[in-house]
Coordinates of C-alpha atoms and ligand atoms in Angstrom, one line a residue:
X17 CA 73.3 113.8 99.2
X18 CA 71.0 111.9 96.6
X19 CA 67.9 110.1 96.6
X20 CA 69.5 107.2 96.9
X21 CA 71.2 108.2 100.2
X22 CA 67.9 107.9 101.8
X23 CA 66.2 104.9 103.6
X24 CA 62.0 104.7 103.3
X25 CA 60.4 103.3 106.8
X26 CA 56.7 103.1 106.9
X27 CA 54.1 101.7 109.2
X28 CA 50.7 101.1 109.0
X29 CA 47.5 101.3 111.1
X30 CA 45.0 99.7 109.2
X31 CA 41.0 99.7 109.9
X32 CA 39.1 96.7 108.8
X33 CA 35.4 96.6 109.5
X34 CA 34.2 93.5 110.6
X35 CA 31.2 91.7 109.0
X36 CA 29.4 90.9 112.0
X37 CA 25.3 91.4 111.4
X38 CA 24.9 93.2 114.3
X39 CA 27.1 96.1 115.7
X40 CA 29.6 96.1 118.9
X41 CA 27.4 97.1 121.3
X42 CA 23.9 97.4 120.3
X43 CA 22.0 95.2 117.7
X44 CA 21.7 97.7 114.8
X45 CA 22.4 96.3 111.7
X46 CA 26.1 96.9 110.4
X47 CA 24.9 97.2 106.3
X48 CA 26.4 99.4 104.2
X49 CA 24.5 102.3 103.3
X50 CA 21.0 103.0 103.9
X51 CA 18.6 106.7 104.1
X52 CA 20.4 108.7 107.1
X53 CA 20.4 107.7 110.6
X54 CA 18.0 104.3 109.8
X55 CA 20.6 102.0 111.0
X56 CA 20.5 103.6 114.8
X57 CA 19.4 103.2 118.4
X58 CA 19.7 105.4 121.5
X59 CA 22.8 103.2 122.7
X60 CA 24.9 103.9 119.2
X61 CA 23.4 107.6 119.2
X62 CA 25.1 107.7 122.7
X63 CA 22.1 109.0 124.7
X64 CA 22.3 109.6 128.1
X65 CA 21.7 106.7 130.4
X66 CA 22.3 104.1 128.0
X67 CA 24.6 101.3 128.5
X68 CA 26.8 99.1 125.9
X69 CA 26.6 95.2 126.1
X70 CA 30.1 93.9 123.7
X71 CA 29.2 91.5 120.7
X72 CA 30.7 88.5 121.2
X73 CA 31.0 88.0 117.4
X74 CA 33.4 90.9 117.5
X75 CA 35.5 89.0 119.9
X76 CA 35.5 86.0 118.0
X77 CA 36.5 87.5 114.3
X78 CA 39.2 89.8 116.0
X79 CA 41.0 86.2 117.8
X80 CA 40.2 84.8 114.1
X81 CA 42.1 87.7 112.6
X82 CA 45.0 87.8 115.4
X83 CA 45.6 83.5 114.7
X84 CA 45.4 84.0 110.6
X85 CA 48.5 86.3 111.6
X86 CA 50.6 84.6 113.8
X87 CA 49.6 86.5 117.1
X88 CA 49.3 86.1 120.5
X89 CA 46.3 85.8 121.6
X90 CA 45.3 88.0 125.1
X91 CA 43.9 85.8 127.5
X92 CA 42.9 89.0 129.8
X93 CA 41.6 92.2 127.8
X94 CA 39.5 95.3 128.5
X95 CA 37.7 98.3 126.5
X96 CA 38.9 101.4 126.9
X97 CA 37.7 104.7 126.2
X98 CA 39.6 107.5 124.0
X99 CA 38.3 110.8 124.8
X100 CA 38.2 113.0 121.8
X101 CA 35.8 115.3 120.1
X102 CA 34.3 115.6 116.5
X103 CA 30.7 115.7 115.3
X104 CA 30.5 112.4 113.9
X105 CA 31.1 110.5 117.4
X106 CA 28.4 111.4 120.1
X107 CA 30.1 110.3 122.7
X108 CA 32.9 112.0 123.0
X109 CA 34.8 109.4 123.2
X110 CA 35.0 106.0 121.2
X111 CA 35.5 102.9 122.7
X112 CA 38.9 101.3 121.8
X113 CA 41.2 99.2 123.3
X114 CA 44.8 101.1 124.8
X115 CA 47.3 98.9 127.0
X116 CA 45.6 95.2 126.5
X117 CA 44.5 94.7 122.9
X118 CA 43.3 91.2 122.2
X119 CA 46.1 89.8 119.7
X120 CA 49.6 91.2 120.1
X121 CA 52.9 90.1 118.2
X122 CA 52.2 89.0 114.6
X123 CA 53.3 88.5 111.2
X124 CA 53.0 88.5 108.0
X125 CA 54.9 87.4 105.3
X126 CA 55.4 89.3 101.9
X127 CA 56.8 87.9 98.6
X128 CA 59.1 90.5 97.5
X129 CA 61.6 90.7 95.0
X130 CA 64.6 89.9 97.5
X131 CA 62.5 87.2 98.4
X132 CA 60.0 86.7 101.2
X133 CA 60.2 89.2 104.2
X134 CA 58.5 88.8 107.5
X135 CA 56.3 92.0 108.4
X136 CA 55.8 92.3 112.2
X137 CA 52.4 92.9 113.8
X138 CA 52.3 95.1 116.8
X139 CA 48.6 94.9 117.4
X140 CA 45.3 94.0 116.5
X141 CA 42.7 95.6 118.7
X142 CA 39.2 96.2 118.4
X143 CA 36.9 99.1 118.6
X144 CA 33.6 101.1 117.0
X145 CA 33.7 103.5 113.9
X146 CA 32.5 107.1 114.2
X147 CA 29.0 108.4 112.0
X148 CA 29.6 110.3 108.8
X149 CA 29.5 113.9 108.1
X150 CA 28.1 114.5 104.8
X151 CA 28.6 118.4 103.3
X152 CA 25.3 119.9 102.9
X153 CA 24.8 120.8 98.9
X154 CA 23.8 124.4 99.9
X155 CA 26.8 125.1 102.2
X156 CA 25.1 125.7 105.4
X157 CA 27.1 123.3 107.3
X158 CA 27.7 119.7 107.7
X159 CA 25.0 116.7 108.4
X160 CA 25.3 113.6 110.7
X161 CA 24.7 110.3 109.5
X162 CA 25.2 107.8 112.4
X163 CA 24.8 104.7 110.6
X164 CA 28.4 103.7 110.7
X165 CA 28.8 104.5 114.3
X166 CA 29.3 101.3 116.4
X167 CA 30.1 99.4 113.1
X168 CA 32.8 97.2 114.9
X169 CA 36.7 97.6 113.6
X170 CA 39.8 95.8 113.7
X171 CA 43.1 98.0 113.6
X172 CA 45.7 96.1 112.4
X173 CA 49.0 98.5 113.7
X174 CA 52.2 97.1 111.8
X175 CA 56.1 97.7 112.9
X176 CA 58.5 99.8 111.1
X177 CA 59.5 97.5 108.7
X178 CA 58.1 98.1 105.1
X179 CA 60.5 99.8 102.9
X180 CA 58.9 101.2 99.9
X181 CA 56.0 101.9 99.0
X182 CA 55.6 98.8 96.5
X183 CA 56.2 97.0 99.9
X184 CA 53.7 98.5 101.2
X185 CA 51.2 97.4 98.7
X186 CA 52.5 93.9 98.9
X187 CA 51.8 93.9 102.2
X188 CA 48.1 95.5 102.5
X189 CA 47.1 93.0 99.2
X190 CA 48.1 90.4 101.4
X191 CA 46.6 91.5 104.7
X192 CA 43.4 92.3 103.0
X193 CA 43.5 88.5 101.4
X194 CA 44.6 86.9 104.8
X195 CA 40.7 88.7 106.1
X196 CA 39.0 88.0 103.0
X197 CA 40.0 84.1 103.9
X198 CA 39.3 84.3 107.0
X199 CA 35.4 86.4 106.4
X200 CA 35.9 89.0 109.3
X201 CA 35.9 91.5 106.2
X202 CA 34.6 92.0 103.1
X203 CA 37.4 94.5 102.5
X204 CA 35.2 96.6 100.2
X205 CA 38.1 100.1 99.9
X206 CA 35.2 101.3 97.9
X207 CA 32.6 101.7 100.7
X208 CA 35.7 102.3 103.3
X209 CA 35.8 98.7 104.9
X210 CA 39.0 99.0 104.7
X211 CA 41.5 102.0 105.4
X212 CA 45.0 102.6 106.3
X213 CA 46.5 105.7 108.2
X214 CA 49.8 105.6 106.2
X215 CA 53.0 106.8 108.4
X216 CA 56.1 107.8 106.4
X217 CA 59.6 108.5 107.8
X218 CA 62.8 109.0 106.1
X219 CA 66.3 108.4 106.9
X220 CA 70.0 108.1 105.8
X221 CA 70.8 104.5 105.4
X222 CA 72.7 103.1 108.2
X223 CA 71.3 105.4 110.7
X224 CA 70.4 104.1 113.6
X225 CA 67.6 106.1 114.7
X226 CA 64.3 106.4 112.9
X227 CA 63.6 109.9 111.3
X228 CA 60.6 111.8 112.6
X229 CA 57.0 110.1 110.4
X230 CA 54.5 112.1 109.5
X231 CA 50.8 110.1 109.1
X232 CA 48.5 110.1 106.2
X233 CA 45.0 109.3 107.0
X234 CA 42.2 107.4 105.8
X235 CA 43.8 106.1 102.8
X236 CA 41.4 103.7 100.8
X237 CA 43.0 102.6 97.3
X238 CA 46.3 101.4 97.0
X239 CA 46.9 103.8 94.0
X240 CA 46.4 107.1 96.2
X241 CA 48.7 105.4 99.0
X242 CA 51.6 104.7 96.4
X243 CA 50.8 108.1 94.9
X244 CA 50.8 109.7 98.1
X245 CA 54.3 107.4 99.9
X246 CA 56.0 108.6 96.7
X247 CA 54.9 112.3 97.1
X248 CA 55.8 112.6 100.8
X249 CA 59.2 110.9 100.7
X250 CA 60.0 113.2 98.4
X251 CA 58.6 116.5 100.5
X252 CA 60.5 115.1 103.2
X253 CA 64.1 114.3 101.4
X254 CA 63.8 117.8 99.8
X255 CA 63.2 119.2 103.1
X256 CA 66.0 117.6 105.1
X257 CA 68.0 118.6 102.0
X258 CA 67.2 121.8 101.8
X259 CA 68.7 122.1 105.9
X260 CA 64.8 122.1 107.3
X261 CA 63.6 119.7 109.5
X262 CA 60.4 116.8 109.4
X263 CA 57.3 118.2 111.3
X264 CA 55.4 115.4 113.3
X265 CA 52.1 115.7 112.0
X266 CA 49.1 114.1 110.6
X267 CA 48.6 115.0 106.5
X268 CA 45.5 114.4 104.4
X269 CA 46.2 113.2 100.8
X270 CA 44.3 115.1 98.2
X271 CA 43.6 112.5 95.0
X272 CA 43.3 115.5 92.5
X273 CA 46.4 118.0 93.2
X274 CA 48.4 114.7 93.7
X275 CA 49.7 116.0 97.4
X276 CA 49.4 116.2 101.2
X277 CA 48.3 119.0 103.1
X278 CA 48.8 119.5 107.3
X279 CA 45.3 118.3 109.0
X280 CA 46.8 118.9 112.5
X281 CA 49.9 118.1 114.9
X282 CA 50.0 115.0 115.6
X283 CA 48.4 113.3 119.1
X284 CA 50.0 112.0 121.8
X285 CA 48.6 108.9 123.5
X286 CA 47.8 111.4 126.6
X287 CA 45.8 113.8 124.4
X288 CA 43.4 111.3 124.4
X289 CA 43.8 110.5 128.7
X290 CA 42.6 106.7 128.0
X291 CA 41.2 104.8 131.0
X292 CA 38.9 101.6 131.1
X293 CA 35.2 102.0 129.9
X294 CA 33.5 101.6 133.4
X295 CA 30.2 100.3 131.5
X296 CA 32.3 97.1 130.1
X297 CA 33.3 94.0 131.7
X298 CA 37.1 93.0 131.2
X299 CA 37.4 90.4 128.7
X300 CA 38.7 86.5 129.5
X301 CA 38.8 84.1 127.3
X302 CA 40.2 80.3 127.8
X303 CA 42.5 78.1 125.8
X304 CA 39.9 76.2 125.2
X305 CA 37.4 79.2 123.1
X306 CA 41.0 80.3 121.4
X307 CA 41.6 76.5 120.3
X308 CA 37.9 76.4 119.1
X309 CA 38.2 79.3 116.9
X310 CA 42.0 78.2 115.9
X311 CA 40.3 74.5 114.5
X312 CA 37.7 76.2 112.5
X313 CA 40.3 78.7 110.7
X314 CA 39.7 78.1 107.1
X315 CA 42.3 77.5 104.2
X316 CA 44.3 80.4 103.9
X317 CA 46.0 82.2 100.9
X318 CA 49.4 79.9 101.1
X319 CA 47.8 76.3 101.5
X320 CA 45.2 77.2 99.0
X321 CA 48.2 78.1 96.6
X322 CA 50.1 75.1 97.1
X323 CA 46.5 73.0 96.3
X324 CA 46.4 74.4 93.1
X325 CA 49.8 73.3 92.2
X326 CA 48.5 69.8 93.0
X327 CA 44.8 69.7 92.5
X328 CA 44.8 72.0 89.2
X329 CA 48.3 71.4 87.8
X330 CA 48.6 75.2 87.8
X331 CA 51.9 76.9 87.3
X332 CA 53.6 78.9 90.4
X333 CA 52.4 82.1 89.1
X334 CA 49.3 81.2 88.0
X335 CA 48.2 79.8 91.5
X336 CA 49.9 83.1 93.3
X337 CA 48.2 85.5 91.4
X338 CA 44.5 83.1 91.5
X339 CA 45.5 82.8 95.2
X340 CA 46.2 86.8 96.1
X341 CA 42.5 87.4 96.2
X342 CA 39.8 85.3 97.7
X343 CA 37.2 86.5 95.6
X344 CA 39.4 85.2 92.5
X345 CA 40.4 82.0 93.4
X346 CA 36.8 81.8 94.8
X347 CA 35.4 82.5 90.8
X348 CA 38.3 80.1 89.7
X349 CA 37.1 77.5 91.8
X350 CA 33.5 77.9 91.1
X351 CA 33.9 78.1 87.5
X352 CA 36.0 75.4 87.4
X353 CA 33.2 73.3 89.5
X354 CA 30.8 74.0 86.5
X355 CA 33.1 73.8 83.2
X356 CA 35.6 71.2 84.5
X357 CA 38.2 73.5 82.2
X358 CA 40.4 74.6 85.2
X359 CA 43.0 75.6 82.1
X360 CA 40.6 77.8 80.2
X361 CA 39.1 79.2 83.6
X362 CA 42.5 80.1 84.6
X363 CA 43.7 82.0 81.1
X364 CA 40.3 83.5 81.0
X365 CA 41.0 85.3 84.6
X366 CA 44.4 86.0 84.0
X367 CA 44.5 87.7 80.8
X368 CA 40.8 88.8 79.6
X369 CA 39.8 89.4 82.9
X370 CA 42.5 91.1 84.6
X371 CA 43.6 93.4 82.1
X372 CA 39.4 94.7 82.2
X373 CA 40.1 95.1 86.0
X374 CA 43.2 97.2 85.3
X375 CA 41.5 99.6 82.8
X376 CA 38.7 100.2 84.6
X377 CA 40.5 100.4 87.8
X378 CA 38.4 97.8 89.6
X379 CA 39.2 95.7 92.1
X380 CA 38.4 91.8 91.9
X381 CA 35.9 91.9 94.2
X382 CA 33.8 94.1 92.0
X383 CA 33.9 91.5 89.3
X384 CA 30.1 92.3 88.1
X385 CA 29.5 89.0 86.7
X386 CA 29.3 85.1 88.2
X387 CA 31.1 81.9 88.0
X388 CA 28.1 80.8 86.3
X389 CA 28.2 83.2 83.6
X390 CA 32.1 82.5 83.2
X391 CA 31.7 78.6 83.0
X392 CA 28.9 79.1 80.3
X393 CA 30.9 81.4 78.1
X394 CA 33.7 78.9 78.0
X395 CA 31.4 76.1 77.5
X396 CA 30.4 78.0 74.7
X397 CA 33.6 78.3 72.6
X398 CA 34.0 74.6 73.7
X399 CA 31.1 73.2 72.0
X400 CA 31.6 76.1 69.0
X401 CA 28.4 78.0 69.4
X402 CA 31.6 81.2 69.2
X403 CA 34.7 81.8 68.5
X404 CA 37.1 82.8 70.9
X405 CA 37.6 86.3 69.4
X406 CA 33.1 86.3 70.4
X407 CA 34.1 85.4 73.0
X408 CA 36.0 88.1 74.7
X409 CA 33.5 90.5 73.3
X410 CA 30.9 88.7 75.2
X411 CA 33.3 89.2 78.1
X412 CA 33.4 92.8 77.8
X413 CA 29.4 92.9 77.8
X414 CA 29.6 90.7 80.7
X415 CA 31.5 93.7 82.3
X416 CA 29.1 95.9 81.0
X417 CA 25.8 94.3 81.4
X418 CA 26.2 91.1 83.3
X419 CA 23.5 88.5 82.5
X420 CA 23.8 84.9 80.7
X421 CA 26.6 84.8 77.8
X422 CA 24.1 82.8 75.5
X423 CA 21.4 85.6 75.9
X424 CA 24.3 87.8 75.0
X425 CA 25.1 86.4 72.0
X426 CA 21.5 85.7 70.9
X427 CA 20.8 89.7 71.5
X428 CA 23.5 90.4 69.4
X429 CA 23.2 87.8 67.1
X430 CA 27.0 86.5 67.4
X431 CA 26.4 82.8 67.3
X432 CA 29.0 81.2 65.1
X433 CA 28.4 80.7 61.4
X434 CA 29.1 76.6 61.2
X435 CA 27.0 76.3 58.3
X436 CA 28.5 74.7 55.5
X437 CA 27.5 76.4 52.6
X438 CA 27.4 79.7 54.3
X439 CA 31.2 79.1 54.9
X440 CA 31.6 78.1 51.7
X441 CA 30.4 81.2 50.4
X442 CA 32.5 83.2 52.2
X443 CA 35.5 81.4 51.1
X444 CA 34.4 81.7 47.5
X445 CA 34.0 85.5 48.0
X446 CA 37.6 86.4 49.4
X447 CA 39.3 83.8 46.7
X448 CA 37.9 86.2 44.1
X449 CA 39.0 89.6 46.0
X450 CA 42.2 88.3 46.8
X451 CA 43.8 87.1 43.7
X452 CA 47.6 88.0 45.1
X453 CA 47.1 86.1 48.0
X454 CA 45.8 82.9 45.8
X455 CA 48.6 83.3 43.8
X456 CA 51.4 83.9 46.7
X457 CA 49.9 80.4 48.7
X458 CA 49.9 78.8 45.1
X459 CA 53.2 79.9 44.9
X460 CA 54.6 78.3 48.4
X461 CA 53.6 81.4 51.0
X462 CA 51.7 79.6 53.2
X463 CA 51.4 82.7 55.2
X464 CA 49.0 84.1 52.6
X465 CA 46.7 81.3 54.1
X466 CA 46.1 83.0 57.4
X467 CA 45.8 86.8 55.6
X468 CA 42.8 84.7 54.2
X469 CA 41.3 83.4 56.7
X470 CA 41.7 86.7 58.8
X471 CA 39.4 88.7 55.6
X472 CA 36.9 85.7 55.9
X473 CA 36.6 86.6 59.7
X474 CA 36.5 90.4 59.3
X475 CA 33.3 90.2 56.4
X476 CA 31.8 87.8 58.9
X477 CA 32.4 90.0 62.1
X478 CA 33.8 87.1 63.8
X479 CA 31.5 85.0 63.3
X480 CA 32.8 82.2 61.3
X481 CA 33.8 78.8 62.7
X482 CA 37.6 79.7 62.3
X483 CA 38.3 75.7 62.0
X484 CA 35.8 75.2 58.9
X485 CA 37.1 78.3 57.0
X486 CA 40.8 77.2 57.2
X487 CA 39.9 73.6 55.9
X488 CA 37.5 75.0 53.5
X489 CA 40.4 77.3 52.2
X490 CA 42.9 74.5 52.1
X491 CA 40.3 72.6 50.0
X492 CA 39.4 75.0 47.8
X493 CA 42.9 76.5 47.0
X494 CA 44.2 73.1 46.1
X495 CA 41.3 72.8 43.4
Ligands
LIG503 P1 49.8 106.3 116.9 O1 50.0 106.7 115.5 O2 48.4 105.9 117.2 O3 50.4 107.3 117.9 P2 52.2 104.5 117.2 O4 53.0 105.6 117.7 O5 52.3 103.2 117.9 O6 50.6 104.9 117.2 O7 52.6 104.2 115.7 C1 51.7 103.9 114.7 C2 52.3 103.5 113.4 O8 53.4 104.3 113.1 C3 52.9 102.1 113.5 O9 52.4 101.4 112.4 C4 54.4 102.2 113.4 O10 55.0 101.2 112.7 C5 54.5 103.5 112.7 N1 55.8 104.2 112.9 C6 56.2 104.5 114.1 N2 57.4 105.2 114.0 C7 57.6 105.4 112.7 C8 58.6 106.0 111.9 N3 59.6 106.7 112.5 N4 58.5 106.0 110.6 C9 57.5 105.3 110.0 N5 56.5 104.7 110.7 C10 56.6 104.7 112.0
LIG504 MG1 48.2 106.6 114.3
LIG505 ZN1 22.4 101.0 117.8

């Protein structure tokens, strides 16, 4: 049988750490980073005798993520704890939630190229992170940072029902936006705020059964998991090709040699004998706290888009593409506040910008620079201080070395040359080089204009009002 025989089914767990100050059940702080084991107490260091007290805030942003997704929302829930042991959880167990999560039942719809699809939720449940191990650089073992430990999570747990792995992008872009709406999440892949344990099965099409997935772990850009869906569907179609038959087992992706490797067999739910955390009291929540948090959802990805069609005259694919992060739509917005230019803030993001995010591989949320410094650098090709071809350099050095485009241009001395006789000059100078070109406009080629123009640029660097040097040719060519 070929490739093409073969049906892709893939499911996602996905871990989204919530920004709540404080973590789930102590009051450490839940920052990023920090020395070693600063961010700590004896309840999230699990010493003996001490006794967890549930954030309410954690509560609150999971019922915000569950209604941003179309869930049901648990009236009656609990805490659970899942018994397992590894060095970066104290414990011995974390604290999760098994048969009663709080939002059950979702979706989420996905523009595709056959159109939009509905991707079913199972679950959204909450529970704590585990520390960090960080290798010692002399090899004598591994150290234990526990500053991530009790850092409340979300884990989003998807059906069956993506098919590819472009799907599967689609769909995590747009989970990550619906959060980044909704501020449970900053989303940050970078710094792990958001992962995805990746499971991958393969089948013949039209069969009924699902074939046996195997899961990849802690995923955290969405060019290792397309890289690594694509690598495992084919492992496992050569496999069942080749007469063998799929393992069930959890893989870990290796970014560098481009494939998975066997991290163990997989768990089963009983590995882990789950019963109710004894130190927690069940959750309850009323109609009327779910309704509360329901009213103050903000705008979300869709109704912002279909604003934009309205409010900024956008076209479809400009206000999908704004409208696919938060963090751009946020700088569209906020530029467009300043400059009143929603036209030039929009090309500005959607070409120059966009195509620096793709080289360098950033995401938009690491967009270095401000709406300020956006709305000032179009303001400055408005009123002519550069040119537009300045202008994207100063872009690139706003990538580089974000600060205010007109100290930018003053540092590099790129203001625009408007000066009259120093345009004039110019002219003058590339009329006598270019005595063909004279001759060929003379002679009816008015392409032989723009050559000019372009020389005049390139002696100036860019520099020269590119309105004055094309009247000032005209002029002077008709003497
Ligand atoms: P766990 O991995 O914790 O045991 P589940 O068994 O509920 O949890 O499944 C977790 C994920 O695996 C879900 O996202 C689900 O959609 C996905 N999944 C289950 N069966 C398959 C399969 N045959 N192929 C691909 N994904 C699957
Ligand atoms: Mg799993
Ligand atoms: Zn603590």
């Amino acid at each position: 049988m070929s490739r093409e025989d073969y049906e892709v089914v893939i499911g996602l767990e996905v871990h989204a750490e919530l920004s709540t100050k404080t973590k789930i059940f102590c009051s450490c702080p839940t920052e990023f980073g920090g020395e070693p084991n600063t961010h700590c107490c004896p309840i999230c260091m699990a010493m003996p005798g001490t006794l967890p007290v549930l954030n309410e805030k954690v509560v609150e942003y999971a019922v915000k993520a569950g209604l941003a997704t179309n869930c049901e929302i648990s009236r009656d829930s609990k805490n659970d704890r899942k018994n397992y042991f590894y060095p970066d959880l104290p414990k011995a167990y974390q604290i999760s939630q098994f048969d009663k999560p709080l939002c059950e039942k979702g979706y989420i719809e996905i523009e595709t190229e056959e159109g939009t699809k509905k991707i079913r939720l199972t679950r959204i449940h909450i529970e704590e992170d585990a520390g960090k191990l960080n290798h010692d650089e002399y090899g004598r073992g591994s150290l234990v940072d526990l500053n991530r430990a009790g850092v409340p999570l979300i884990e989003i747990v998807s059906e069956p029902d993506l098919r590819s792995a472009n799907e599967t992008e689609i769909y995590l872009r747009k989970l990550k936006s619906i959060l980044e709406y909704i501020e449970v999440s900053d989303c940050k892949m970078q710094e792990g705020s958001l992962r995805a344990d990746v499971n991958v099965s393969v089948r013949k099409k039209g069969a009924k059964e699902f074939g046996t997935r195997t899961e990849m772990k802690n995923m955290n850009s969405f060019r290792s998991i397309v890289r690594a869906i694509e690598y495992e569907v084919e492992r496992q179609i050569d496999i069942i090709e080749d007469g063998g038959k799929i393992e069930q087992e959890t893989l870990r992706w290796d970014d560098v040699s481009g494939k998975t490797f066997t991290m163990r067999d997989k768990e089963d739910a009983q590995d882990y004998r789950y019963f109710p955390d004894p130190d927690l009291v069940a959750i309850r929540l009323s109609d009327e706290y779910i309704e509360n948090i329901r009213k103050a959802l903000p705008e979300l990805p869709e109704s912002r888009r279909i604003r934009y069609l309205e409010e900024y005259k956008l076209t479809e694919k400009e206000a999908r593409i704004l409208t696919s992060s938060k963090y751009l739509s946020d700088l569209f917005e906020e530029a467009t506040k300043i400059s009143n230019n929603p036209k030039a803030v929009v090309n500005w993001i959607l070409s120059d910008i966009s195509k620096t995010l793709n080289e360098k591989e950033l995401e938009p949320d690491q967009i270095p620079f401000t709406a300020e410094n956006l709305a000032e650098l179009i303001a400055l090709i408005e009123k002519g201080t550069i040119s537009n071809t300045i202008g994207k350099k100063v872009l690139a050095e706003l990538f580089e070395n974000p600060k205010s485009p007109s100290k930018i241009i003053e540092e590099n001395g790129w203001v625009q040359i408007s000066d009259e006789s120093a345009i004039k000059e110019v002219v003058l100078k590339v009329l006598s080089e270019n005595e063909q070109s004279v001759a060929d406009y003379k002679a009816g080629k008015e392409k032989a204009l723009g050559f000019l123009v372009g020389q005049a640029m390139k002696q100036t660097k860019g520099k020269a009002n590119p309105q004055m040097l094309n009247k000032m040719f005209i002029e002077e060519l008709k003497k």
